[in-house]
CSV table of C-alpha atoms in Angstrom, one decimal:
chain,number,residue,atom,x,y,z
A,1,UNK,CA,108.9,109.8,128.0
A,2,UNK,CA,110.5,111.2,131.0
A,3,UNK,CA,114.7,110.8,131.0
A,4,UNK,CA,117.0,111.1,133.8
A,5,UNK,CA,120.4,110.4,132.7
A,6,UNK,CA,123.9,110.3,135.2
A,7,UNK,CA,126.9,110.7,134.1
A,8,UNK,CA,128.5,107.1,135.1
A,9,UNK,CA,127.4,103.4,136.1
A,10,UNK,CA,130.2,102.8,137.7
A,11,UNK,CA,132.7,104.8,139.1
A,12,UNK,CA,136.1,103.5,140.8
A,13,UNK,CA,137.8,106.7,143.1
A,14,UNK,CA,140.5,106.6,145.7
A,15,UNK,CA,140.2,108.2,149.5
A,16,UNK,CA,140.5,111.9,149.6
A,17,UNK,CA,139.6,112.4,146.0
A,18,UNK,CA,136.6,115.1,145.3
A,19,UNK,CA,134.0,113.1,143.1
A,20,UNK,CA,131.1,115.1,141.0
A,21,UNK,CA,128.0,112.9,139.7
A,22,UNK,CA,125.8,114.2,137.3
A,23,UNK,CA,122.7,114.3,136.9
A,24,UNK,CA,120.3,115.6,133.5
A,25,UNK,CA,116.8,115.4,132.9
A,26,UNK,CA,115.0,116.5,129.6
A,27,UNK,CA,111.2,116.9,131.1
A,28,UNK,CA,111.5,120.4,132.6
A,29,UNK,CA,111.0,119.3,136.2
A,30,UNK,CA,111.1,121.6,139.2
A,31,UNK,CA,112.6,119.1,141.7
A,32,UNK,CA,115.2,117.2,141.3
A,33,UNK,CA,116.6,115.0,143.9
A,34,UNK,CA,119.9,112.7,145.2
A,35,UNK,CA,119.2,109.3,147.0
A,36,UNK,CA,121.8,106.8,147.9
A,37,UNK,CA,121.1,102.9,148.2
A,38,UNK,CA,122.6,100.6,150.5
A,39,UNK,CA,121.8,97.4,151.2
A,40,UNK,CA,119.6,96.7,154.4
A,41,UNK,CA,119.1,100.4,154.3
A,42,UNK,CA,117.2,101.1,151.3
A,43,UNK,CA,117.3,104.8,150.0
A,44,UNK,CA,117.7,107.7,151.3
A,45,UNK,CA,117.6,111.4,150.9
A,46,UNK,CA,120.6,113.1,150.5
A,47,UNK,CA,120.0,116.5,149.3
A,48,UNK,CA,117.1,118.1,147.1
A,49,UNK,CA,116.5,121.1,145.2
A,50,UNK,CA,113.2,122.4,144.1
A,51,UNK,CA,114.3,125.2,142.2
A,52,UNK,CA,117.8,126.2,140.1
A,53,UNK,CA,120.0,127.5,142.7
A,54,UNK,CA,118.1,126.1,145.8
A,55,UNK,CA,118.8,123.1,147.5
A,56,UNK,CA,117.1,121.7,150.8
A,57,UNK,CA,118.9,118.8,153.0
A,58,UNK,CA,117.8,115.4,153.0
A,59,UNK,CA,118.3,113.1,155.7
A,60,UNK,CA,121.9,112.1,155.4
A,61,UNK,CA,123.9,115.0,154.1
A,62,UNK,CA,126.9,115.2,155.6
A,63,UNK,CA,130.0,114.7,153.5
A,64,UNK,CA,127.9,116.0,150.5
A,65,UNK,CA,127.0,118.8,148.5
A,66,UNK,CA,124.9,119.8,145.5
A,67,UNK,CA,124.9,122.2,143.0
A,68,UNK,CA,121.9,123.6,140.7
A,69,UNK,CA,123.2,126.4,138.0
A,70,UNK,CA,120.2,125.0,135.7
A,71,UNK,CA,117.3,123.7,135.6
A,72,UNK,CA,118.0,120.1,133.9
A,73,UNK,CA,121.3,119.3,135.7
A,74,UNK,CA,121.9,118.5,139.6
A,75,UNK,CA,124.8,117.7,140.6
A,76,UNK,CA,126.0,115.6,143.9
A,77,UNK,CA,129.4,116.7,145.2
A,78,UNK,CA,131.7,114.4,147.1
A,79,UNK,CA,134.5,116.8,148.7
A,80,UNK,CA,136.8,114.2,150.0
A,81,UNK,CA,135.6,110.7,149.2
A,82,UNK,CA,135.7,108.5,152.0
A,83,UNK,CA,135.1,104.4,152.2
A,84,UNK,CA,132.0,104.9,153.6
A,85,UNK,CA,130.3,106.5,151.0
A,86,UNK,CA,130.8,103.3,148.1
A,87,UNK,CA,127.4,102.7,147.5
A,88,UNK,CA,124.5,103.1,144.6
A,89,UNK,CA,123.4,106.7,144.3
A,90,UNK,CA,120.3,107.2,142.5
A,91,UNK,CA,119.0,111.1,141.1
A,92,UNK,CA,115.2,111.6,140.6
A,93,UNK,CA,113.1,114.4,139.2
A,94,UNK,CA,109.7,115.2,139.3
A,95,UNK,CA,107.7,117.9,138.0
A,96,UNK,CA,105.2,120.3,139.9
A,97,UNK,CA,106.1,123.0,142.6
A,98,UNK,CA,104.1,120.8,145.8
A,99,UNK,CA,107.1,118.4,145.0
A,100,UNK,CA,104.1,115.4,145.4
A,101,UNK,CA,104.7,114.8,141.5
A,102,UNK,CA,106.0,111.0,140.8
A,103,UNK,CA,109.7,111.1,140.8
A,104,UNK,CA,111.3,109.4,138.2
A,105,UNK,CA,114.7,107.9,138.8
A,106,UNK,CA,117.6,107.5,136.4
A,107,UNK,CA,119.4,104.5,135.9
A,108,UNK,CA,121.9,105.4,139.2
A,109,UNK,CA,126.0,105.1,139.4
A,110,UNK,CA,127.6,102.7,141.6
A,111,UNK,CA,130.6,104.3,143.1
A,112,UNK,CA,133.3,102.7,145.1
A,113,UNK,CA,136.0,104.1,147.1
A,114,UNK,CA,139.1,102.5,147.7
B,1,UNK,CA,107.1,111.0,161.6
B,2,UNK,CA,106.4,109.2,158.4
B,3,UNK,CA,107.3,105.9,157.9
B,4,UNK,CA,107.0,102.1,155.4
B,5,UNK,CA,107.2,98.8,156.6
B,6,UNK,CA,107.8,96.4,154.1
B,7,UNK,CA,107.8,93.0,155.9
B,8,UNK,CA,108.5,90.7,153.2
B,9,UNK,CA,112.3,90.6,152.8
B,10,UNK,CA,112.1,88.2,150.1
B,11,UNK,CA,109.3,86.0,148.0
B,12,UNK,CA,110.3,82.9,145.6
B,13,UNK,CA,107.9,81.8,143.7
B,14,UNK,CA,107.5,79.7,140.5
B,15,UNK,CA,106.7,81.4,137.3
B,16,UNK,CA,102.4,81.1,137.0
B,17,UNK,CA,101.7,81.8,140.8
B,18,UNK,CA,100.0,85.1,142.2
B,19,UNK,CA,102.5,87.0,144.3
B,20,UNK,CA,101.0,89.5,147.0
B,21,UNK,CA,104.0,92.5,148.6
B,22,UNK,CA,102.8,94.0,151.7
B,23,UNK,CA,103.3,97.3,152.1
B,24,UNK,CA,102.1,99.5,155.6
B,25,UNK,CA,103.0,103.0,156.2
B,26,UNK,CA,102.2,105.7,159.1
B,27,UNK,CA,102.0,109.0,158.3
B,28,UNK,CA,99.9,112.2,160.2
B,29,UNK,CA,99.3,113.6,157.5
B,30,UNK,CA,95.9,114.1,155.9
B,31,UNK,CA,96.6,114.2,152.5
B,32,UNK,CA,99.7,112.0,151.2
B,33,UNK,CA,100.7,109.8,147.9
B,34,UNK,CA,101.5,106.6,148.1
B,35,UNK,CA,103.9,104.6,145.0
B,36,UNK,CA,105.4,101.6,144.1
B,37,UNK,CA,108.4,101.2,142.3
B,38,UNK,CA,110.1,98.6,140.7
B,39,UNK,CA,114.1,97.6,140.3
B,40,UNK,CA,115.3,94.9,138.1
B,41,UNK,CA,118.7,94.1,138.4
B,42,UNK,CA,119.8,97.0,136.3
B,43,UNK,CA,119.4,99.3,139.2
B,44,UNK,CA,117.0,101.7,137.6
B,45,UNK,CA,113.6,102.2,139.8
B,46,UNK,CA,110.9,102.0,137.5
B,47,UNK,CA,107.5,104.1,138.3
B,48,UNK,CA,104.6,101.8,138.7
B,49,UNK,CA,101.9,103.4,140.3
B,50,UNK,CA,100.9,106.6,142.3
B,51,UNK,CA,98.1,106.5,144.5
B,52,UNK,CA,96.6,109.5,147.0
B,53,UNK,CA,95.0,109.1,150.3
B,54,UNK,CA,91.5,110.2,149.0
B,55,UNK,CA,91.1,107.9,146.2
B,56,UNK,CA,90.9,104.5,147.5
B,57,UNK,CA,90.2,102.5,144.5
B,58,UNK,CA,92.0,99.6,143.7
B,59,UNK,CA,93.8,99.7,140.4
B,60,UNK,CA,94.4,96.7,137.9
B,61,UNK,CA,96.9,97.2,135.0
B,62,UNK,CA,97.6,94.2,133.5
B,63,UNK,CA,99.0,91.4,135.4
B,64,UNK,CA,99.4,94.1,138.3
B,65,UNK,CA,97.1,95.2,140.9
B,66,UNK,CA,96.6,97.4,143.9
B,67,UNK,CA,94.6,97.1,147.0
B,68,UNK,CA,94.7,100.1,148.9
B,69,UNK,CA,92.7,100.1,152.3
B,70,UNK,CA,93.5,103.6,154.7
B,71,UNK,CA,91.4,101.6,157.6
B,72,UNK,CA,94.7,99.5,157.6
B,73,UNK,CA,97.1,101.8,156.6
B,74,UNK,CA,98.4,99.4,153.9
B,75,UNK,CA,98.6,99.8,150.1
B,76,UNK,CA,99.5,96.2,149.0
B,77,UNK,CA,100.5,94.7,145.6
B,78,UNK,CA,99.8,91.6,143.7
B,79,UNK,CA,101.4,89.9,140.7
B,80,UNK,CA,99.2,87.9,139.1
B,81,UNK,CA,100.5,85.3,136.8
B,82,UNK,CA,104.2,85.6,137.8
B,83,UNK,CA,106.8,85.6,135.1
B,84,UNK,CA,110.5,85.6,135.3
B,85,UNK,CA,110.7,88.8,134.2
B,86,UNK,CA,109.0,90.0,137.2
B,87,UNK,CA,111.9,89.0,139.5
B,88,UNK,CA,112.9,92.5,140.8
B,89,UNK,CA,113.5,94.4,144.3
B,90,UNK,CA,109.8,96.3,144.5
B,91,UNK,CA,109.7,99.7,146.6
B,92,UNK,CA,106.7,101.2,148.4
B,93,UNK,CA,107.1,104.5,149.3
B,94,UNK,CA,105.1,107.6,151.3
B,95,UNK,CA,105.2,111.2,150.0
B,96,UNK,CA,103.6,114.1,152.4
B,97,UNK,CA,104.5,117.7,151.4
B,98,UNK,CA,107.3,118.6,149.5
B,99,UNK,CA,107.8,115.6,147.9
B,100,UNK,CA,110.4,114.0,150.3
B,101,UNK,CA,109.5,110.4,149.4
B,102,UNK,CA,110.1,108.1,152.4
B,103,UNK,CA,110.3,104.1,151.0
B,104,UNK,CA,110.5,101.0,152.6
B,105,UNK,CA,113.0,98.9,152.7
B,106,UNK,CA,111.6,96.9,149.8
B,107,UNK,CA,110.9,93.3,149.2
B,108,UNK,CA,113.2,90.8,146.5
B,109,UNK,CA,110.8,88.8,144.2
B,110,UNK,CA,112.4,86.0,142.6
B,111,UNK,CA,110.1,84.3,140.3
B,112,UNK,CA,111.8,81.0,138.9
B,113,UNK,CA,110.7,79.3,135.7
């Protein structure tokens, strides 16, 4: 079975404070992505990376960054946390190098900024 | 630009009835995927299905099924049977190259016993 693992559920930071979530899968998969889920939103893109060391902007990347040293681990960067990024964020990976492969999601960290 | 419209904000049902999601999407491109996902309230999105635009087959698995008709643009879901255990937010979602998945806004099932 595929696994996609992040580092937290829940996360509690303060304004100004540089957040990392982690992300690990254990299938070998090319892509790996980071969504974020809002209510009346739904998800969206953030960044993605088909490769180690490659990353490709999503559709809502500003106040982000990623960073992909390996293969199995992406991880989503917050440099100064703001109030406006509490929300659900969600990392996929799926396998393949068109990137049309299924993405499989892990179990997501909801972070709130105070 | 690519895009899913997921009407349905939210179904109740009671537990035994069918439930049908709607689910249509616009997309220019000739060859795409279509899913559906599904998130209890644990917040994990569970895989159900992956469908592409050349195969257009319905699936059954189960108590689940798929109807997918490209004359429509529509790749609709139905639960037959409901079960509590059903109740769950259910994405549909459009992928064209490169894998950037584009979902709907989903639709909350709440199947009550």
């Amino acid at each position: 079975d595929v696994k996609v693992t992040q580092s937290s559920r829940y996360l509690v930071k303060r304004t100004g404070e540089k957040v990392f979530l982690e992300c690990v899968q254990d299938m070998d998969h090319e892509n790996m992505f980071w969504y974020r889920q809002d209510p009346g939103l739904g998800l969206r893109l953030i960044y993605f990376s088909y490769d180690v060391k490659m990353k490709e902007k999503g559709d809502i990347p500003e106040g982000y960054s990623v960073s992909r040293e390996k293969k199995e681990r992406f991880s989503l960067i917050l440099e100064s946390a703001s109030t406006n990024q509490t929300s659900m964020y969600l990392c996929a990976s799926s396998r393949g190098q068109t990137g049309t492969d299924t993405q499989y999601f892990g179990p997501g960290t909801r972070l709130t900024v105070l | 630009a690519q895009k899913v419209t997921q009407a349905q904000t939210e179904i109740s049902v009671v537990e035994k009835e069918d439930v049908t999601l709607d689910c249509v999407y616009e997309t220019r491109d000739t060859t795409y995927y279509l899913f559906w996902y599904k998130q209890p309230p644990s917040g994990e999105l569970v895989f159900l299905i992956r469908r592409n635009s050349f195969d257009e087959q319905n699936e059954i698995s189960g108590r689940y099924s798929w109807n997918f008709q490209k004359s429509t643009s529509s790749f609709n879901f139905t639960i037959t049977a409901s079960q509590v255990v059903d109740s769950a937010v259910y994405f549909c979602a459009l992928t064209g190259s490169w894998g950037k998945l584009q979902f709907g806004a989903g639709t909350q099932v709440v199947v009550t016993p």
